Amino acid sequence: MSAFVHPDEIRSRFSAALSALYRAEVPQYGDLLTLVADINAQALKADAAGADRLAASGELARLSEERHGAIRVGTAAELATIARAFAVMGMEPVSYYNLAPAGVPVHSTAFRPVDPAALAKNPFRVFTSLLRLELIEDEALRAEAAETLARRDIFTPGARDLIDTAETAGGLNEDQADRFVSELLETFRWHAQATVSAQTYERLVAAHRLIADVVSFKGPHINHLTPRTLDIDAAQAAMPERGITPKETIEGPPARACPILLRQTSFKALEEAIAFPGAEGTTAGTHTARFGEIEQRGCALTPAGRALYDAALASKDFSALPDDWDALRRGDLAWFRYRATPQGLAARAETADLDALIALGHVVAEPITYEDFLPVSAAGIFQSNLGAEARAAAYAADPAKADFEQALGRSVLDEMALYRAEQDASIAATLKALGLTVPV
């Protein structure tokens, strides 16, 4: 039997294929990629020391490959199957995001690789949202939406067969992996033919534009694909020069010397031609949902750091959150990856105290990149591209994490536990390399 293709390789192939598909469907995405490449080249040239740090930590190698996408599914069965498809590519659901309090009737998770080596290979992520039908107030419309979703199958028979094969055989060979990428790509493809009448579509839009986007089409279609920049402020300023209109503000933390968490901006959603079915043929219309996005990723914060960030977000005063790597590390406010330096490996270490080893130049601490998402920022991006509909009061429902996980078919992983495990493993490996034991 042919050898299995590694899930990391299948993920890389799918990410590249999806990027090519989206570039063909949304030409401005290609303009974003060119813009981000130019900005990143400028940033690396202007900060040689920063470029060296990125190279040493492995961040530079993954930069040009990095993408995150987003899709919205309509049913529990769709969510469970897309989770199985992502598992073939080594992607697991991390964290639960409830966007309903921000007026967006979905809850979500992010499928991504979780092993540091897999993240270094290709950190492709897909923010995946499940429509909360129970938040549609009109009972008749809710029932019609449910019936419409029940009639569709967002996966090709080939994709379903290959998911089954991967699970039963333990992987996919070369031919199967290529066919899997091709078949799964159909789930993410744009379809200009609506599956509901123009009248039903308008009723769905009146309930919420996102509801119309999820319910009205054959599949979930990728609604944005996001490259990573090293300087989002420069990217935001340069977008109009490239004929791209950005959203008014950048979502996330303010600009800092030590970037934290995630900052995002986007261009306005496209108005795309669609055809509605009718008794006497099709009716022409338009739909607005898909947009372009750029992100800048910073350091992952610990629970204590996130508490400070959330308080700062509420008060708009970020002075309590140190803008200094050493202060963030010593204050246990951010997660770090430790490694021994050549000097440390050549020396005879006499202490396992990390602060002392860092002061001696025997160990370096590198901030761990934040691989996840911020609910407030995600809601802000959604709202800016789907219309600023004030529905927070109507959707102020309790988080439904248990319902989401039941639909998913498993529990979501805790992002903090993942970052802690990476930090702890790096400490153990560093001390072992120096001939020291991990302090208990």
Coordinates of N, CA, C and O in Angstrom, one line a residue, residues 136-244:
I136 N -33.6 33.1 15.6 CA -34.5 33.7 14.6 C -35.9 33.8 15.3 O -36.5 32.8 15.6
E137 N -36.3 35.0 15.5 CA -37.5 35.3 16.3 C -38.8 34.8 15.6 O -39.7 34.3 16.2
D138 N -38.9 35.0 14.2 CA -40.0 34.6 13.5 C -40.1 33.1 13.3 O -39.3 32.5 12.6
E139 N -41.1 32.5 14.0 CA -41.1 31.0 14.0 C -41.3 30.4 12.6 O -40.7 29.4 12.3
A140 N -42.1 31.0 11.7 CA -42.3 30.5 10.4 C -41.0 30.6 9.6 O -40.6 29.7 8.9
L141 N -40.3 31.7 9.7 CA -39.0 31.9 9.0 C -38.0 30.9 9.6 O -37.2 30.4 8.8
R142 N -38.0 30.7 10.9 CA -37.1 29.7 11.5 C -37.3 28.4 10.9 O -36.3 27.6 10.5
A143 N -38.5 28.0 10.8 CA -38.9 26.6 10.3 C -38.5 26.5 8.8 O -37.9 25.5 8.3
E144 N -38.7 27.6 8.0 CA -38.4 27.6 6.6 C -36.8 27.5 6.4 O -36.3 26.8 5.5
A145 N -36.1 28.2 7.3 CA -34.6 28.2 7.2 C -34.1 26.8 7.5 O -33.2 26.3 6.8
A146 N -34.7 26.2 8.5 CA -34.3 24.8 8.9 C -34.6 23.8 7.8 O -33.8 22.9 7.5
E147 N -35.7 23.9 7.2 CA -36.1 23.0 6.1 C -35.1 23.2 4.9 O -34.7 22.3 4.2
T148 N -34.8 24.5 4.6 CA -33.9 24.8 3.5 C -32.5 24.2 3.7 O -31.9 23.6 2.8
L149 N -32.0 24.3 4.9 CA -30.7 23.8 5.3 C -30.7 22.3 5.2 O -29.7 21.6 4.8
A150 N -31.8 21.7 5.7 CA -31.9 20.2 5.7 C -31.9 19.6 4.3 O -31.5 18.4 4.1
R151 N -32.2 20.4 3.3 CA -32.3 19.8 1.9 C -30.9 19.8 1.2 O -30.7 19.2 0.2
R152 N -30.0 20.6 1.7 CA -28.7 20.7 1.0 C -27.6 19.7 1.6 O -27.7 19.3 2.7
D153 N -26.6 19.4 0.8 CA -25.5 18.7 1.2 C -24.3 19.5 0.8 O -24.0 19.6 -0.4
I154 N -23.5 20.0 1.7 CA -22.4 20.9 1.4 C -21.1 20.2 1.0 O -20.1 20.8 0.7
F155 N -21.2 18.8 1.1 CA -20.0 18.0 0.8 C -20.3 17.1 -0.5 O -21.4 16.6 -0.6
T156 N -19.3 17.0 -1.3 CA -19.4 16.1 -2.4 C -19.4 14.6 -2.0 O -18.8 14.3 -0.9
P157 N -20.0 13.7 -2.7 CA -19.8 12.3 -2.3 C -18.4 11.9 -2.2 O -18.0 11.1 -1.3
G158 N -17.5 12.4 -3.1 CA -16.1 12.1 -3.1 C -15.4 12.5 -1.8 O -14.6 11.8 -1.2
A159 N -15.8 13.7 -1.3 CA -15.2 14.2 -0.1 C -15.6 13.3 1.1 O -14.8 13.0 2.0
R160 N -16.9 13.0 1.1 CA -17.4 12.1 2.2 C -16.7 10.8 2.2 O -16.3 10.2 3.2
D161 N -16.5 10.2 1.0 CA -15.8 8.9 0.9 C -14.4 9.0 1.4 O -13.9 8.1 2.1
L162 N -13.7 10.0 1.0 CA -12.3 10.2 1.4 C -12.1 10.5 2.9 O -11.1 10.0 3.5
I163 N -13.1 11.2 3.5 CA -13.0 11.4 4.9 C -13.2 10.0 5.6 O -12.4 9.7 6.6
D164 N -14.1 9.2 5.1 CA -14.3 7.8 5.7 C -13.0 7.0 5.5 O -12.6 6.3 6.5
T165 N -12.4 7.1 4.3 CA -11.2 6.4 4.1 C -10.1 6.7 5.0 O -9.4 5.9 5.6
A166 N -9.9 8.1 5.2 CA -8.8 8.5 6.1 C -9.1 8.0 7.5 O -8.1 7.7 8.2
E167 N -10.3 8.0 7.9 CA -10.6 7.5 9.3 C -10.4 6.0 9.5 O -9.9 5.6 10.5
T168 N -10.8 5.3 8.5 CA -10.7 3.8 8.6 C -9.3 3.3 8.4 O -8.9 2.4 9.0
A169 N -8.7 3.9 7.4 CA -7.3 3.4 7.0 C -6.2 4.1 7.8 O -5.1 3.5 7.9
G170 N -6.5 5.2 8.4 CA -5.5 5.9 9.2 C -4.8 7.0 8.4 O -3.9 7.6 9.0
G171 N -5.2 7.3 7.2 CA -4.6 8.3 6.4 C -4.9 8.2 5.0 O -5.8 7.4 4.6
L172 N -4.3 9.1 4.1 CA -4.6 9.1 2.7 C -3.2 9.0 1.9 O -2.3 9.6 2.3
N173 N -3.2 8.2 0.8 CA -2.0 8.1 0.0 C -2.0 9.3 -0.9 O -2.9 10.2 -0.9
E174 N -1.0 9.4 -1.8 CA -0.8 10.6 -2.6 C -2.0 10.9 -3.5 O -2.5 12.0 -3.5
D175 N -2.5 9.9 -4.2 CA -3.7 10.1 -5.1 C -4.9 10.5 -4.3 O -5.6 11.4 -4.6
Q176 N -5.1 9.8 -3.2 CA -6.3 10.1 -2.3 C -6.2 11.5 -1.7 O -7.2 12.3 -1.7
A177 N -5.0 11.9 -1.3 CA -4.8 13.3 -0.7 C -5.1 14.3 -1.8 O -5.8 15.3 -1.4
D178 N -4.6 14.2 -3.0 CA -4.9 15.2 -4.0 C -6.4 15.2 -4.4 O -7.0 16.3 -4.5
R179 N -7.0 14.1 -4.4 CA -8.5 14.0 -4.7 C -9.3 14.6 -3.5 O -10.3 15.3 -3.7
F180 N -8.8 14.4 -2.3 CA -9.4 15.0 -1.1 C -9.4 16.5 -1.2 O -10.4 17.2 -0.9
V181 N -8.2 17.1 -1.5 CA -8.1 18.6 -1.6 C -9.1 19.1 -2.7 O -9.8 20.0 -2.5
S182 N -9.1 18.4 -3.8 CA -10.0 18.8 -4.9 C -11.5 18.7 -4.5 O -12.3 19.6 -4.8
E183 N -11.9 17.6 -3.9 CA -13.3 17.4 -3.5 C -13.7 18.4 -2.4 O -14.8 19.0 -2.5
L184 N -12.8 18.6 -1.4 CA -13.2 19.4 -0.3 C -13.3 20.9 -0.7 O -14.0 21.7 -0.2
L185 N -12.5 21.3 -1.7 CA -12.5 22.6 -2.2 C -13.9 23.0 -2.7 O -14.3 24.2 -2.6
E186 N -14.7 22.1 -3.2 CA -16.0 22.4 -3.6 C -16.9 22.9 -2.5 O -17.8 23.7 -2.8
T187 N -16.7 22.5 -1.3 CA -17.4 23.0 -0.1 C -17.2 24.5 0.1 O -18.1 25.2 0.5
F188 N -16.0 25.0 -0.3 CA -15.7 26.4 0.0 C -15.9 27.3 -1.3 O -15.7 28.5 -1.2
R189 N -16.4 26.7 -2.3 CA -16.5 27.5 -3.6 C -17.8 28.3 -3.5 O -18.8 28.0 -2.9
W190 N -17.7 29.5 -4.2 CA -18.8 30.4 -4.3 C -19.9 29.9 -5.3 O -19.5 29.4 -6.4
H191 N -21.1 30.0 -4.9 CA -22.2 29.6 -5.9 C -23.1 30.8 -6.0 O -23.7 31.3 -5.1
A192 N -23.2 31.3 -7.3 CA -24.0 32.5 -7.5 C -25.5 32.2 -7.6 O -26.3 33.1 -7.8
Q193 N -25.9 30.9 -7.6 CA -27.3 30.6 -7.6 C -27.9 30.4 -6.2 O -27.4 29.5 -5.5
A194 N -28.8 31.2 -5.8 CA -29.4 31.1 -4.5 C -30.3 29.8 -4.5 O -30.8 29.4 -5.5
T195 N -30.6 29.3 -3.3 CA -31.4 28.2 -3.2 C -32.8 28.5 -2.6 O -33.6 27.7 -2.4
V196 N -33.0 29.8 -2.4 CA -34.3 30.3 -1.9 C -34.8 31.4 -2.9 O -34.1 32.0 -3.7
S197 N -36.1 31.7 -2.8 CA -36.7 32.7 -3.6 C -36.2 34.1 -3.2 O -35.7 34.3 -2.1
A198 N -36.4 35.1 -4.1 CA -36.0 36.4 -3.7 C -36.8 36.9 -2.5 O -36.3 37.6 -1.7
Q199 N -38.1 36.5 -2.4 CA -38.9 36.9 -1.3 C -38.4 36.4 0.0 O -38.3 37.1 1.0
T200 N -38.0 35.1 0.0 CA -37.5 34.4 1.2 C -36.2 35.1 1.6 O -35.9 35.3 2.8
Y201 N -35.3 35.3 0.6 CA -34.0 35.9 0.8 C -34.2 37.3 1.6 O -33.5 37.6 2.5
E202 N -35.1 38.1 1.1 CA -35.4 39.4 1.7 C -35.8 39.2 3.2 O -35.4 40.0 4.0
R203 N -36.6 38.2 3.4 CA -37.1 38.0 4.8 C -35.9 37.6 5.7 O -35.8 38.0 6.9
L204 N -35.0 36.8 5.1 CA -33.8 36.3 5.9 C -32.9 37.5 6.1 O -32.3 37.6 7.2
V205 N -32.7 38.4 5.1 CA -31.9 39.6 5.3 C -32.5 40.4 6.4 O -31.7 41.0 7.2
A206 N -33.8 40.6 6.4 CA -34.4 41.4 7.4 C -34.2 40.9 8.8 O -34.1 41.6 9.8
A207 N -34.1 39.5 8.9 CA -33.8 38.9 10.2 C -32.3 39.2 10.6 O -32.0 39.6 11.7
H208 N -31.4 39.0 9.7 CA -30.0 39.3 9.8 C -29.3 38.9 8.5 O -29.5 37.9 8.0
R209 N -28.4 39.8 8.1 CA -27.7 39.5 6.8 C -26.9 38.2 6.9 O -26.7 37.5 5.9
L210 N -26.3 37.9 8.1 CA -25.6 36.7 8.2 C -26.5 35.4 8.1 O -26.1 34.4 7.5
I211 N -27.7 35.5 8.6 CA -28.6 34.4 8.4 C -28.9 34.2 6.9 O -28.9 33.0 6.5
A212 N -29.1 35.2 6.2 CA -29.3 35.1 4.7 C -28.1 34.5 4.1 O -28.2 33.6 3.2
D213 N -26.9 34.8 4.5 CA -25.7 34.3 3.9 C -25.5 32.8 4.2 O -25.1 32.1 3.3
V214 N -25.9 32.4 5.3 CA -25.8 30.9 5.7 C -26.8 30.1 5.0 O -26.5 29.0 4.4
V215 N -28.1 30.6 5.0 CA -29.2 29.8 4.5 C -29.4 29.7 3.0 O -29.9 28.7 2.5
S216 N -29.0 30.8 2.3 CA -29.5 31.0 1.0 C -28.7 30.3 -0.1 O -29.1 30.5 -1.3
F217 N -27.7 29.6 0.2 CA -26.8 29.1 -0.9 C -26.5 27.6 -0.7 O -26.8 27.0 0.4
K218 N -26.0 27.0 -1.7 CA -25.7 25.6 -1.8 C -24.7 25.2 -0.8 O -24.7 24.0 -0.2
G219 N -23.7 26.1 -0.5 CA -22.6 25.7 0.4 C -22.2 27.0 1.2 O -22.7 28.1 1.0
P220 N -21.3 26.8 2.2 CA -20.9 27.9 3.1 C -20.0 28.9 2.4 O -19.8 30.0 3.0
H221 N -19.3 28.6 1.3 CA -18.4 29.5 0.6 C -17.4 30.2 1.6 O -17.8 30.8 2.6
I222 N -16.2 30.2 1.3 CA -15.2 30.9 2.1 C -15.5 32.4 2.0 O -15.7 32.9 0.9
N223 N -15.7 33.0 3.1 CA -16.1 34.5 3.1 C -14.9 35.4 3.3 O -15.1 36.6 3.1
H224 N -13.8 34.9 3.7 CA -12.5 35.7 3.6 C -11.3 34.8 3.9 O -11.5 33.7 4.5
L225 N -10.2 35.2 3.3 CA -9.0 34.5 3.5 C -7.9 35.5 3.8 O -7.7 36.5 3.1
T226 N -7.2 35.3 5.0 CA -6.5 36.4 5.6 C -5.0 36.2 5.6 O -4.5 35.2 6.3
P227 N -4.2 37.0 4.9 CA -2.7 36.9 5.1 C -2.3 37.7 6.4 O -3.0 38.5 6.9
R228 N -1.0 37.4 6.8 CA -0.5 38.0 8.0 C 0.6 39.0 7.7 O 1.5 38.7 6.9
T229 N 0.4 40.2 8.2 CA 1.4 41.3 8.0 C 2.2 41.5 9.3 O 1.7 41.2 10.4
L230 N 3.4 42.1 9.1 CA 4.2 42.5 10.3 C 3.9 43.9 10.7 O 4.3 44.3 11.8
D231 N 3.1 44.7 9.9 CA 2.8 46.1 10.3 C 1.4 46.4 9.7 O 1.3 46.9 8.6
I232 N 0.4 46.2 10.5 CA -1.0 46.4 10.0 C -1.3 47.9 9.9 O -2.1 48.3 9.0
D233 N -0.6 48.7 10.7 CA -0.9 50.2 10.5 C -0.4 50.7 9.1 O -1.1 51.4 8.4
A234 N 0.8 50.2 8.7 CA 1.3 50.5 7.4 C 0.4 49.9 6.3 O 0.1 50.6 5.3
A235 N -0.1 48.7 6.5 CA -1.0 48.1 5.6 C -2.3 48.9 5.4 O -2.8 49.1 4.3
Q236 N -2.9 49.3 6.6 CA -4.1 50.1 6.6 C -4.0 51.4 5.8 O -4.8 51.8 5.0
A237 N -2.8 52.0 6.0 CA -2.5 53.3 5.4 C -2.3 53.1 3.9 O -2.7 54.0 3.1
A238 N -1.8 51.9 3.5 CA -1.4 51.7 2.1 C -2.6 51.2 1.3 O -2.6 51.3 0.0
M239 N -3.6 50.7 1.9 CA -4.8 50.1 1.2 C -5.4 51.1 0.2 O -5.6 50.7 -1.0
P240 N -5.7 52.3 0.6 CA -6.4 53.2 -0.4 C -5.5 53.5 -1.6 O -6.0 53.7 -2.7
E241 N -4.2 53.5 -1.3 CA -3.2 53.8 -2.4 C -3.3 52.7 -3.5 O -2.9 52.9 -4.6
R242 N -3.8 51.5 -3.1 CA -3.9 50.4 -4.0 C -5.3 50.2 -4.5 O -5.7 49.2 -5.1
G243 N -6.1 51.2 -4.3 CA -7.5 51.2 -4.7 C -8.4 50.3 -3.9 O -9.5 49.8 -4.3
I244 N -8.0 50.0 -2.6 CA -8.7 49.2 -1.7 C -9.3 50.1 -0.5 O -8.5 50.8 0.1

